[in-house]
């Protein structure tokens, strides 16, 4: 579903993501763990085509995402950093704008997604007046709108209350059960541990290790311990 | 092309859904109405004083320079900064960039939406000024209306070049207000520059905004026409291609 080979994106500051390689199969949930500035968001932005990469290759559903962005992104839904919403439009209008790009998204699907993210009551409200948590829910809805085969979620629980965080977990599990591959980042290890089937540890722009949850739980009691052991080896 | 049209519809609705763009359309109509009313009143007044029937009601051709040289360029600068610089600074550009559309298509969709808005604006000015001239003025013949329509249509290529220039400049801006200000200053400078240096007038794309005057009536020589088309086309290609390439490499 997703293959990254030696992907490097370095900003002028020297930070970014360096030599990242991993693969993600349908139904898998890969949790990207790492401190702020470790390269998680850069990696996700590179996959979603928001930043051009310095070198490497990205394939989504077997399609070269660098040379065939339009085809590759048809299979991707993403929520990276804060949700990008037009403040002068209603929630529904924001969704309709996104829907224009997909054949499989009609008004009924928009209503369905609005119900899924519990925002149907606010469908006609201007997004400017919504709270951070509500905006995050809409962002999640926008990512799910086209029933993507690859779901990219960058810190999806940001700004959400307890029920919202539980809801995100539910959404991620449901997407994976339906055959989607999910790539999600978090700096909260326990949150990642609850949904991920695989965990990748990033530190100082590099991908240090990738392991399945099964492998991790065989050797470590907590995901934090695994993270510390991987990062500690590098220190 | 489906992705382009989807992006084009979205970019157009971004302009239509903002109240200020509707307000500007109404403002244009009000200018035409006030101008026509003042013209009709002044015609009567001059006629009374001089005893000769003089018609001062503006024709569509009479109001065109005001809109073409001042109001429409301002609208273009405003809409381009809204669709490019503002979206970069408030990060809403990601909403479209994360969708299945090639970046160059998205860029051209933005430019096409602005050109469409300018065309609709001018069409509105044409219809209102023609209607008022028919009612309050001396009335235009079919031939005159056709010539006026052709003039309005001919303003679109140089306006498209202006859109390309504004879009290219706005890619470098970080604040929409500053970018808008910069565009206005540069546009003013480009219009003023030929006064002390008349020789460079032919080389500036802004000089061709009023080229409709050359097309309607007695046509200049074929070589002169080709020369003008080459300059306007050349600027257009440079602005559009450079803008598209920069947009393609930009990080969001």
PDB file of N, CA, C and O in Angstrom, chain A residues 79-127:
ATOM      1  N   UNK A  79      -4.724  14.069   7.478  1.00  0.00           N
ATOM      2  CA  UNK A  79      -4.914  15.181   8.416  1.00  0.00           C
ATOM      3  C   UNK A  79      -3.526  15.471   8.971  1.00  0.00           C
ATOM      4  O   UNK A  79      -2.996  14.706   9.785  1.00  0.00           O
ATOM      5  N   UNK A  80      -2.922  16.527   8.452  1.00  0.00           N
ATOM      6  CA  UNK A  80      -1.551  16.842   8.857  1.00  0.00           C
ATOM      7  C   UNK A  80      -1.516  18.210   9.525  1.00  0.00           C
ATOM      8  O   UNK A  80      -2.018  19.188   8.970  1.00  0.00           O
ATOM      9  N   UNK A  81      -0.949  18.239  10.712  1.00  0.00           N
ATOM     10  CA  UNK A  81      -0.943  19.446  11.557  1.00  0.00           C
ATOM     11  C   UNK A  81      -2.392  19.884  11.782  1.00  0.00           C
ATOM     12  O   UNK A  81      -3.273  19.062  11.862  1.00  0.00           O
ATOM     13  N   UNK A  82      -2.636  21.202  11.830  1.00  0.00           N
ATOM     14  CA  UNK A  82      -4.012  21.661  12.077  1.00  0.00           C
ATOM     15  C   UNK A  82      -4.852  21.435  10.825  1.00  0.00           C
ATOM     16  O   UNK A  82      -4.342  21.536   9.710  1.00  0.00           O
ATOM     17  N   UNK A  83      -6.142  21.092  10.995  1.00  0.00           N
ATOM     18  CA  UNK A  83      -6.977  20.885   9.799  1.00  0.00           C
ATOM     19  C   UNK A  83      -7.086  22.161   8.975  1.00  0.00           C
ATOM     20  O   UNK A  83      -7.237  23.250   9.528  1.00  0.00           O
ATOM     21  N   UNK A  84      -6.963  21.996   7.653  1.00  0.00           N
ATOM     22  CA  UNK A  84      -7.026  23.163   6.758  1.00  0.00           C
ATOM     23  C   UNK A  84      -8.483  23.407   6.377  1.00  0.00           C
ATOM     24  O   UNK A  84      -9.035  22.720   5.525  1.00  0.00           O
ATOM     25  N   UNK A  85      -9.102  24.365   7.039  1.00  0.00           N
ATOM     26  CA  UNK A  85     -10.510  24.674   6.778  1.00  0.00           C
ATOM     27  C   UNK A  85     -10.654  26.126   6.355  1.00  0.00           C
ATOM     28  O   UNK A  85      -9.990  27.002   6.918  1.00  0.00           O
ATOM     29  N   UNK A  86     -11.532  26.359   5.389  1.00  0.00           N
ATOM     30  CA  UNK A  86     -11.775  27.739   4.965  1.00  0.00           C
ATOM     31  C   UNK A  86     -12.711  28.387   5.981  1.00  0.00           C
ATOM     32  O   UNK A  86     -13.845  27.938   6.144  1.00  0.00           O
ATOM     33  N   UNK A  87     -12.246  29.427   6.666  1.00  0.00           N
ATOM     34  CA  UNK A  87     -13.027  29.988   7.769  1.00  0.00           C
ATOM     35  C   UNK A  87     -14.304  30.696   7.340  1.00  0.00           C
ATOM     36  O   UNK A  87     -15.210  30.865   8.138  1.00  0.00           O
ATOM     37  N   UNK A  88     -14.369  31.091   6.066  1.00  0.00           N
ATOM     38  CA  UNK A  88     -15.552  31.824   5.598  1.00  0.00           C
ATOM     39  C   UNK A  88     -16.591  30.893   4.964  1.00  0.00           C
ATOM     40  O   UNK A  88     -17.531  31.347   4.323  1.00  0.00           O
ATOM     41  N   UNK A  89     -16.394  29.586   5.155  1.00  0.00           N
ATOM     42  CA  UNK A  89     -17.344  28.615   4.595  1.00  0.00           C
ATOM     43  C   UNK A  89     -17.921  27.741   5.710  1.00  0.00           C
ATOM     44  O   UNK A  89     -17.299  27.570   6.756  1.00  0.00           O
ATOM     45  N   UNK A  90     -19.068  27.151   5.425  1.00  0.00           N
ATOM     46  CA  UNK A  90     -19.681  26.245   6.398  1.00  0.00           C
ATOM     47  C   UNK A  90     -18.926  24.911   6.392  1.00  0.00           C
ATOM     48  O   UNK A  90     -18.133  24.634   5.484  1.00  0.00           O
ATOM     49  N   UNK A  91     -19.226  24.105   7.404  1.00  0.00           N
ATOM     50  CA  UNK A  91     -18.607  22.781   7.495  1.00  0.00           C
ATOM     51  C   UNK A  91     -18.941  21.970   6.243  1.00  0.00           C
ATOM     52  O   UNK A  91     -18.066  21.373   5.606  1.00  0.00           O
ATOM     53  N   UNK A  92     -20.218  22.003   5.868  1.00  0.00           N
ATOM     54  CA  UNK A  92     -20.650  21.226   4.695  1.00  0.00           C
ATOM     55  C   UNK A  92     -19.954  21.712   3.421  1.00  0.00           C
ATOM     56  O   UNK A  92     -19.504  20.922   2.614  1.00  0.00           O
ATOM     57  N   UNK A  93     -19.849  23.016   3.285  1.00  0.00           N
ATOM     58  CA  UNK A  93     -19.224  23.587   2.077  1.00  0.00           C
ATOM     59  C   UNK A  93     -17.751  23.173   1.999  1.00  0.00           C
ATOM     60  O   UNK A  93     -17.247  22.865   0.923  1.00  0.00           O
ATOM     61  N   UNK A  94     -17.079  23.142   3.161  1.00  0.00           N
ATOM     62  CA  UNK A  94     -15.688  22.686   3.189  1.00  0.00           C
ATOM     63  C   UNK A  94     -15.593  21.252   2.682  1.00  0.00           C
ATOM     64  O   UNK A  94     -14.676  20.895   1.945  1.00  0.00           O
ATOM     65  N   UNK A  95     -16.563  20.436   3.095  1.00  0.00           N
ATOM     66  CA  UNK A  95     -16.555  19.032   2.654  1.00  0.00           C
ATOM     67  C   UNK A  95     -16.894  18.916   1.172  1.00  0.00           C
ATOM     68  O   UNK A  95     -16.327  18.087   0.453  1.00  0.00           O
ATOM     69  N   UNK A  96     -17.825  19.760   0.727  1.00  0.00           N
ATOM     70  CA  UNK A  96     -18.199  19.723  -0.699  1.00  0.00           C
ATOM     71  C   UNK A  96     -17.015  20.108  -1.586  1.00  0.00           C
ATOM     72  O   UNK A  96     -16.845  19.574  -2.677  1.00  0.00           O
ATOM     73  N   UNK A  97     -16.201  21.041  -1.093  1.00  0.00           N
ATOM     74  CA  UNK A  97     -15.009  21.447  -1.858  1.00  0.00           C
ATOM     75  C   UNK A  97     -14.079  20.247  -2.060  1.00  0.00           C
ATOM     76  O   UNK A  97     -13.576  20.016  -3.151  1.00  0.00           O
ATOM     77  N   UNK A  98     -13.868  19.512  -0.977  1.00  0.00           N
ATOM     78  CA  UNK A  98     -12.990  18.332  -1.070  1.00  0.00           C
ATOM     79  C   UNK A  98     -13.627  17.253  -1.943  1.00  0.00           C
ATOM     80  O   UNK A  98     -12.943  16.578  -2.727  1.00  0.00           O
ATOM     81  N   UNK A  99     -14.959  17.119  -1.821  1.00  0.00           N
ATOM     82  CA  UNK A  99     -15.680  16.067  -2.547  1.00  0.00           C
ATOM     83  C   UNK A  99     -15.562  16.200  -4.062  1.00  0.00           C
ATOM     84  O   UNK A  99     -15.664  15.209  -4.791  1.00  0.00           O
ATOM     85  N   UNK A 100     -15.344  17.432  -4.537  1.00  0.00           N
ATOM     86  CA  UNK A 100     -15.247  17.678  -5.982  1.00  0.00           C
ATOM     87  C   UNK A 100     -14.219  16.774  -6.666  1.00  0.00           C
ATOM     88  O   UNK A 100     -14.329  16.480  -7.837  1.00  0.00           O
ATOM     89  N   UNK A 101     -13.200  16.364  -5.900  1.00  0.00           N
ATOM     90  CA  UNK A 101     -12.085  15.633  -6.505  1.00  0.00           C
ATOM     91  C   UNK A 101     -12.306  14.116  -6.576  1.00  0.00           C
ATOM     92  O   UNK A 101     -11.452  13.410  -7.097  1.00  0.00           O
ATOM     93  N   UNK A 102     -13.413  13.631  -6.030  1.00  0.00           N
ATOM     94  CA  UNK A 102     -13.622  12.180  -5.986  1.00  0.00           C
ATOM     95  C   UNK A 102     -14.948  11.798  -6.638  1.00  0.00           C
ATOM     96  O   UNK A 102     -15.970  12.468  -6.415  1.00  0.00           O
ATOM     97  N   UNK A 103     -14.898  10.699  -7.373  1.00  0.00           N
ATOM     98  CA  UNK A 103     -16.128  10.216  -8.010  1.00  0.00           C
ATOM     99  C   UNK A 103     -17.057   9.555  -7.003  1.00  0.00           C
ATOM    100  O   UNK A 103     -18.267   9.516  -7.197  1.00  0.00           O
ATOM    101  N   UNK A 104     -16.454   9.001  -5.932  1.00  0.00           N
ATOM    102  CA  UNK A 104     -17.264   8.199  -5.003  1.00  0.00           C
ATOM    103  C   UNK A 104     -17.820   9.017  -3.828  1.00  0.00           C
ATOM    104  O   UNK A 104     -18.337   8.453  -2.879  1.00  0.00           O
ATOM    105  N   UNK A 105     -17.697  10.345  -3.891  1.00  0.00           N
ATOM    106  CA  UNK A 105     -18.201  11.154  -2.771  1.00  0.00           C
ATOM    107  C   UNK A 105     -19.362  12.029  -3.243  1.00  0.00           C
ATOM    108  O   UNK A 105     -19.192  12.901  -4.095  1.00  0.00           O
ATOM    109  N   UNK A 106     -20.544  11.762  -2.696  1.00  0.00           N
ATOM    110  CA  UNK A 106     -21.708  12.595  -3.016  1.00  0.00           C
ATOM    111  C   UNK A 106     -22.259  13.188  -1.713  1.00  0.00           C
ATOM    112  O   UNK A 106     -21.662  13.025  -0.648  1.00  0.00           O
ATOM    113  N   UNK A 107     -23.390  13.867  -1.799  1.00  0.00           N
ATOM    114  CA  UNK A 107     -23.966  14.505  -0.611  1.00  0.00           C
ATOM    115  C   UNK A 107     -24.304  13.494   0.487  1.00  0.00           C
ATOM    116  O   UNK A 107     -24.170  13.785   1.673  1.00  0.00           O
ATOM    117  N   UNK A 108     -24.735  12.308   0.057  1.00  0.00           N
ATOM    118  CA  UNK A 108     -25.080  11.267   1.040  1.00  0.00           C
ATOM    119  C   UNK A 108     -23.830  10.853   1.824  1.00  0.00           C
ATOM    120  O   UNK A 108     -23.886  10.641   3.042  1.00  0.00           O
ATOM    121  N   UNK A 109     -22.705  10.745   1.121  1.00  0.00           N
ATOM    122  CA  UNK A 109     -21.444  10.378   1.792  1.00  0.00           C
ATOM    123  C   UNK A 109     -21.011  11.503   2.751  1.00  0.00           C
ATOM    124  O   UNK A 109     -20.528  11.224   3.851  1.00  0.00           O
ATOM    125  N   UNK A 110     -21.211  12.743   2.340  1.00  0.00           N
ATOM    126  CA  UNK A 110     -20.860  13.874   3.225  1.00  0.00           C
ATOM    127  C   UNK A 110     -21.698  13.803   4.494  1.00  0.00           C
ATOM    128  O   UNK A 110     -21.167  13.942   5.610  1.00  0.00           O
ATOM    129  N   UNK A 111     -23.005  13.527   4.347  1.00  0.00           N
ATOM    130  CA  UNK A 111     -23.872  13.398   5.526  1.00  0.00           C
ATOM    131  C   UNK A 111     -23.405  12.256   6.421  1.00  0.00           C
ATOM    132  O   UNK A 111     -23.386  12.378   7.642  1.00  0.00           O
ATOM    133  N   UNK A 112     -23.015  11.160   5.765  1.00  0.00           N
ATOM    134  CA  UNK A 112     -22.542   9.986   6.514  1.00  0.00           C
ATOM    135  C   UNK A 112     -21.290  10.334   7.331  1.00  0.00           C
ATOM    136  O   UNK A 112     -21.204   9.999   8.517  1.00  0.00           O
ATOM    137  N   UNK A 113     -20.356  11.035   6.680  1.00  0.00           N
ATOM    138  CA  UNK A 113     -19.106  11.415   7.366  1.00  0.00           C
ATOM    139  C   UNK A 113     -19.398  12.404   8.499  1.00  0.00           C
ATOM    140  O   UNK A 113     -18.824  12.307   9.587  1.00  0.00           O
ATOM    141  N   UNK A 114     -20.308  13.340   8.240  1.00  0.00           N
ATOM    142  CA  UNK A 114     -20.658  14.308   9.283  1.00  0.00           C
ATOM    143  C   UNK A 114     -21.236  13.598  10.503  1.00  0.00           C
ATOM    144  O   UNK A 114     -20.952  13.968  11.648  1.00  0.00           O
ATOM    145  N   UNK A 115     -22.027  12.553  10.246  1.00  0.00           N
ATOM    146  CA  UNK A 115     -22.573  11.767  11.369  1.00  0.00           C
ATOM    147  C   UNK A 115     -21.450  11.012  12.070  1.00  0.00           C
ATOM    148  O   UNK A 115     -21.400  10.959  13.297  1.00  0.00           O
ATOM    149  N   UNK A 116     -20.528  10.452  11.245  1.00  0.00           N
ATOM    150  CA  UNK A 116     -19.411   9.675  11.825  1.00  0.00           C
ATOM    151  C   UNK A 116     -18.590  10.508  12.797  1.00  0.00           C
ATOM    152  O   UNK A 116     -18.140  10.026  13.822  1.00  0.00           O
ATOM    153  N   UNK A 117     -18.367  11.773  12.447  1.00  0.00           N
ATOM    154  CA  UNK A 117     -17.531  12.613  13.312  1.00  0.00           C
ATOM    155  C   UNK A 117     -18.382  13.476  14.252  1.00  0.00           C
ATOM    156  O   UNK A 117     -17.887  14.421  14.866  1.00  0.00           O
ATOM    157  N   UNK A 118     -19.656  13.117  14.345  1.00  0.00           N
ATOM    158  CA  UNK A 118     -20.608  13.799  15.248  1.00  0.00           C
ATOM    159  C   UNK A 118     -20.660  15.308  15.005  1.00  0.00           C
ATOM    160  O   UNK A 118     -20.685  16.097  15.953  1.00  0.00           O
ATOM    161  N   UNK A 119     -20.663  15.694  13.752  1.00  0.00           N
ATOM    162  CA  UNK A 119     -20.698  17.129  13.445  1.00  0.00           C
ATOM    163  C   UNK A 119     -21.931  17.488  12.614  1.00  0.00           C
ATOM    164  O   UNK A 119     -22.006  18.593  12.066  1.00  0.00           O
ATOM    165  N   UNK A 120     -22.906  16.567  12.538  1.00  0.00           N
ATOM    166  CA  UNK A 120     -24.067  16.834  11.678  1.00  0.00           C
ATOM    167  C   UNK A 120     -24.867  18.053  12.152  1.00  0.00           C
ATOM    168  O   UNK A 120     -25.445  18.769  11.346  1.00  0.00           O
ATOM    169  N   UNK A 121     -24.823  18.310  13.476  1.00  0.00           N
ATOM    170  CA  UNK A 121     -25.576  19.458  14.014  1.00  0.00           C
ATOM    171  C   UNK A 121     -24.955  20.788  13.573  1.00  0.00           C
ATOM    172  O   UNK A 121     -25.595  21.814  13.564  1.00  0.00           O
ATOM    173  N   UNK A 122     -23.654  20.720  13.271  1.00  0.00           N
ATOM    174  CA  UNK A 122     -22.924  21.955  12.949  1.00  0.00           C
ATOM    175  C   UNK A 122     -22.655  22.084  11.449  1.00  0.00           C
ATOM    176  O   UNK A 122     -21.874  22.926  11.027  1.00  0.00           O
ATOM    177  N   UNK A 123     -23.310  21.245  10.659  1.00  0.00           N
ATOM    178  CA  UNK A 123     -23.012  21.184   9.219  1.00  0.00           C
ATOM    179  C   UNK A 123     -23.102  22.539   8.528  1.00  0.00           C
ATOM    180  O   UNK A 123     -22.304  22.836   7.636  1.00  0.00           O
ATOM    181  N   UNK A 124     -24.061  23.351   8.960  1.00  0.00           N
ATOM    182  CA  UNK A 124     -24.255  24.627   8.269  1.00  0.00           C
ATOM    183  C   UNK A 124     -23.599  25.804   8.995  1.00  0.00           C
ATOM    184  O   UNK A 124     -23.775  26.956   8.593  1.00  0.00           O
ATOM    185  N   UNK A 125     -22.858  25.492  10.052  1.00  0.00           N
ATOM    186  CA  UNK A 125     -22.163  26.565  10.790  1.00  0.00           C
ATOM    187  C   UNK A 125     -20.859  26.911  10.095  1.00  0.00           C
ATOM    188  O   UNK A 125     -20.201  26.064   9.482  1.00  0.00           O
ATOM    189  N   UNK A 126     -20.491  28.168  10.224  1.00  0.00           N
ATOM    190  CA  UNK A 126     -19.222  28.622   9.684  1.00  0.00           C
ATOM    191  C   UNK A 126     -18.090  28.004  10.503  1.00  0.00           C
ATOM    192  O   UNK A 126     -18.168  27.973  11.731  1.00  0.00           O
ATOM    193  N   UNK A 127     -17.049  27.524   9.859  1.00  0.00           N
ATOM    194  CA  UNK A 127     -15.981  26.853  10.610  1.00  0.00           C
ATOM    195  C   UNK A 127     -15.210  27.831  11.513  1.00  0.00           C
ATOM    196  O   UNK A 127     -14.547  27.408  12.446  1.00  0.00           O
TER     197      UNK A 127
END
